[in-house]
Amino acid sequence: MKKILILLITICGLSSYAQTIISLEEAMEFRKNNIAYPESVTYIKDVNGTLNKYLGRWKGSFGSKNYEFFITKYEEEIEFDSFKIDELLVRCLITDTNGTIIEDNRTISLDNVSIISLGLDNNPGVYRLFYAGKDSTCGNKANIYISINIQDANKMNFYTIPSHILMSDEECPNGYIAPIFPKDNLSLVKQ
């Protein structure tokens, strides 16, 4: 009887340290309902392959700029919350029609990326990102929403909403600097 009691106490003690993996979709439901993740969550994993449709090299042009995005999946460690999460890592190359490079963040370290992953949006099929480029205190930042075209999985819609900012003449002597992405839908094609 004593051995059974010790075994039960050991099992209960170990279960209190259990690690839980939840899906990206479950995490989105927690956020949508303003509910904190259970403390046992150690990994928010793309168990359903939801991010796979975004992966790859995507190209498009708008006005006098050519946009090329390189999207990969990576596992980010969220230290202050003590869990890991699968996210998209988006790098880009933007050139003008002559091929002159406007922005190239393909080789920037993870600590200095300019496009930050925010995860699945509350709208089904939409993924959220945030861009903060050079001179972001003067306006070069925006919320980005990407979604795969329903009729053609090789086409992506890329929408931006510029961030509202308060700036001073002292900080921004050249005035407002618009984000480098168009406000209108940027249509991208998978390469």
mmCIF file of C-alpha atoms in Angstrom, residues 11-131:
data_model
loop_
_atom_site.group_PDB
_atom_site.id
_atom_site.type_symbol
_atom_site.label_atom_id
_atom_site.label_comp_id
_atom_site.label_asym_id
_atom_site.label_seq_id
_atom_site.Cartn_x
_atom_site.Cartn_y
_atom_site.Cartn_z
ATOM 1 C CA ILE A 11 2.876 10.531 -10.889
ATOM 2 C CA CYS A 12 0.934 13.539 -9.586
ATOM 3 C CA GLY A 13 4.183 15.437 -9.039
ATOM 4 C CA LEU A 14 5.399 14.680 -12.556
ATOM 5 C CA SER A 15 2.068 15.602 -14.131
ATOM 6 C CA SER A 16 2.289 19.058 -12.564
ATOM 7 C CA TYR A 17 5.403 19.573 -14.686
ATOM 8 C CA ALA A 18 3.728 18.304 -17.838
ATOM 9 C CA GLN A 19 4.519 20.134 -21.026
ATOM 10 C CA THR A 20 1.724 20.925 -23.404
ATOM 11 C CA ILE A 21 1.833 21.510 -27.143
ATOM 12 C CA ILE A 22 -1.076 23.411 -28.663
ATOM 13 C CA SER A 23 -1.771 24.211 -32.295
ATOM 14 C CA LEU A 24 -1.534 27.658 -33.861
ATOM 15 C CA GLU A 25 -5.306 27.554 -34.296
ATOM 16 C CA GLU A 26 -5.852 26.813 -30.595
ATOM 17 C CA ALA A 27 -3.516 29.692 -29.695
ATOM 18 C CA MET A 28 -5.514 31.996 -31.985
ATOM 19 C CA GLU A 29 -8.738 31.030 -30.182
ATOM 20 C CA PHE A 30 -7.148 31.861 -26.814
ATOM 21 C CA ARG A 31 -6.088 35.295 -28.156
ATOM 22 C CA LYS A 32 -9.426 35.945 -29.859
ATOM 23 C CA ASN A 33 -11.242 35.308 -26.578
ATOM 24 C CA ASN A 34 -8.671 37.246 -24.479
ATOM 25 C CA ILE A 35 -7.753 34.126 -22.525
ATOM 26 C CA ALA A 36 -4.193 33.515 -21.346
ATOM 27 C CA TYR A 37 -2.484 30.344 -22.499
ATOM 28 C CA PRO A 38 -2.416 27.607 -19.862
ATOM 29 C CA GLU A 39 0.837 27.713 -17.869
ATOM 30 C CA SER A 40 1.679 24.200 -19.038
ATOM 31 C CA VAL A 41 2.003 25.353 -22.682
ATOM 32 C CA THR A 42 5.616 25.038 -23.815
ATOM 33 C CA TYR A 43 5.158 25.006 -27.587
ATOM 34 C CA ILE A 44 2.643 26.532 -29.995
ATOM 35 C CA LYS A 45 3.256 24.314 -32.980
ATOM 36 C CA ASP A 46 2.086 24.339 -36.573
ATOM 37 C CA VAL A 47 0.709 20.819 -36.170
ATOM 38 C CA ASN A 48 -1.770 21.256 -39.051
ATOM 39 C CA GLY A 49 0.740 22.663 -41.554
ATOM 40 C CA THR A 50 -1.176 25.962 -41.697
ATOM 41 C CA LEU A 51 1.965 27.993 -42.416
ATOM 42 C CA ASN A 52 3.175 25.767 -45.261
ATOM 43 C CA LYS A 53 1.078 27.549 -47.892
ATOM 44 C CA TYR A 54 3.005 30.790 -47.262
ATOM 45 C CA LEU A 55 6.483 29.275 -47.559
ATOM 46 C CA GLY A 56 8.681 29.982 -50.542
ATOM 47 C CA ARG A 57 9.742 32.825 -52.798
ATOM 48 C CA TRP A 58 7.068 35.318 -53.873
ATOM 49 C CA LYS A 59 7.365 38.112 -56.451
ATOM 50 C CA GLY A 60 5.264 41.090 -57.462
ATOM 51 C CA SER A 61 5.505 44.663 -58.638
ATOM 52 C CA PHE A 62 3.615 47.834 -57.927
ATOM 53 C CA GLY A 63 4.238 51.230 -59.446
ATOM 54 C CA SER A 64 7.961 51.526 -60.074
ATOM 55 C CA LYS A 65 9.020 48.933 -57.482
ATOM 56 C CA ASN A 66 9.652 45.192 -57.687
ATOM 57 C CA TYR A 67 9.065 43.160 -54.532
ATOM 58 C CA GLU A 68 10.530 39.753 -53.771
ATOM 59 C CA PHE A 69 9.736 37.988 -50.496
ATOM 60 C CA PHE A 70 11.467 34.937 -49.062
ATOM 61 C CA ILE A 71 9.263 33.238 -46.479
ATOM 62 C CA THR A 72 10.404 30.414 -44.212
ATOM 63 C CA LYS A 73 9.037 28.836 -41.051
ATOM 64 C CA TYR A 74 11.045 29.012 -37.874
ATOM 65 C CA GLU A 75 10.663 28.205 -34.202
ATOM 66 C CA GLU A 76 10.913 31.302 -32.015
ATOM 67 C CA GLU A 77 11.656 31.042 -28.343
ATOM 68 C CA ILE A 78 9.541 33.505 -26.338
ATOM 69 C CA GLU A 79 11.731 33.870 -23.283
ATOM 70 C CA PHE A 80 9.480 36.055 -21.123
ATOM 71 C CA ASP A 81 6.609 33.570 -21.549
ATOM 72 C CA SER A 82 8.832 30.446 -21.511
ATOM 73 C CA PHE A 83 7.431 28.796 -24.620
ATOM 74 C CA LYS A 84 8.282 28.270 -28.283
ATOM 75 C CA ILE A 85 6.112 29.124 -31.269
ATOM 76 C CA ASP A 86 6.224 28.328 -34.980
ATOM 77 C CA GLU A 87 6.172 31.551 -36.990
ATOM 78 C CA LEU A 88 6.932 32.911 -40.422
ATOM 79 C CA LEU A 89 10.233 34.604 -41.106
ATOM 80 C CA VAL A 90 9.807 37.088 -43.955
ATOM 81 C CA ARG A 91 12.761 38.638 -45.705
ATOM 82 C CA CYS A 92 12.534 40.888 -48.744
ATOM 83 C CA LEU A 93 14.378 42.440 -51.645
ATOM 84 C CA ILE A 94 12.867 45.606 -53.096
ATOM 85 C CA THR A 95 14.263 47.150 -56.273
ATOM 86 C CA ASP A 96 13.215 49.847 -58.690
ATOM 87 C CA THR A 97 12.547 49.153 -62.376
ATOM 88 C CA ASN A 98 16.261 49.645 -63.141
ATOM 89 C CA GLY A 99 17.268 46.967 -60.621
ATOM 90 C CA THR A 100 18.633 49.450 -58.075
ATOM 91 C CA ILE A 101 18.214 48.029 -54.573
ATOM 92 C CA ILE A 102 15.856 50.049 -52.372
ATOM 93 C CA GLU A 103 15.834 47.595 -49.472
ATOM 94 C CA ASP A 104 17.443 44.206 -48.943
ATOM 95 C CA ASN A 105 17.037 42.461 -45.601
ATOM 96 C CA ARG A 106 17.755 38.915 -46.784
ATOM 97 C CA THR A 107 20.918 38.577 -44.698
ATOM 98 C CA ILE A 108 19.903 40.475 -41.553
ATOM 99 C CA SER A 109 20.128 38.477 -38.319
ATOM 100 C CA LEU A 110 16.979 37.346 -36.520
ATOM 101 C CA ASP A 111 17.609 39.997 -33.870
ATOM 102 C CA ASN A 112 17.349 42.785 -36.454
ATOM 103 C CA VAL A 113 14.596 41.689 -38.830
ATOM 104 C CA SER A 114 12.377 44.484 -40.111
ATOM 105 C CA ILE A 115 9.314 42.294 -40.757
ATOM 106 C CA ILE A 116 8.055 40.778 -37.513
ATOM 107 C CA SER A 117 5.644 37.851 -37.345
ATOM 108 C CA LEU A 118 2.452 38.449 -35.329
ATOM 109 C CA GLY A 119 0.699 35.166 -36.109
ATOM 110 C CA LEU A 120 -2.659 34.092 -37.446
ATOM 111 C CA ASP A 121 -5.272 36.818 -37.689
ATOM 112 C CA ASN A 122 -8.822 36.463 -36.367
ATOM 113 C CA ASN A 123 -9.956 36.452 -39.998
ATOM 114 C CA PRO A 124 -9.610 32.898 -41.367
ATOM 115 C CA GLY A 125 -6.763 32.436 -43.833
ATOM 116 C CA VAL A 126 -4.981 35.682 -42.933
ATOM 117 C CA TYR A 127 -1.526 35.961 -41.354
ATOM 118 C CA ARG A 128 -0.378 39.170 -39.631
ATOM 119 C CA LEU A 129 3.041 40.800 -39.779
ATOM 120 C CA PHE A 130 4.512 44.139 -38.720
ATOM 121 C CA TYR A 131 7.108 46.119 -40.651
#
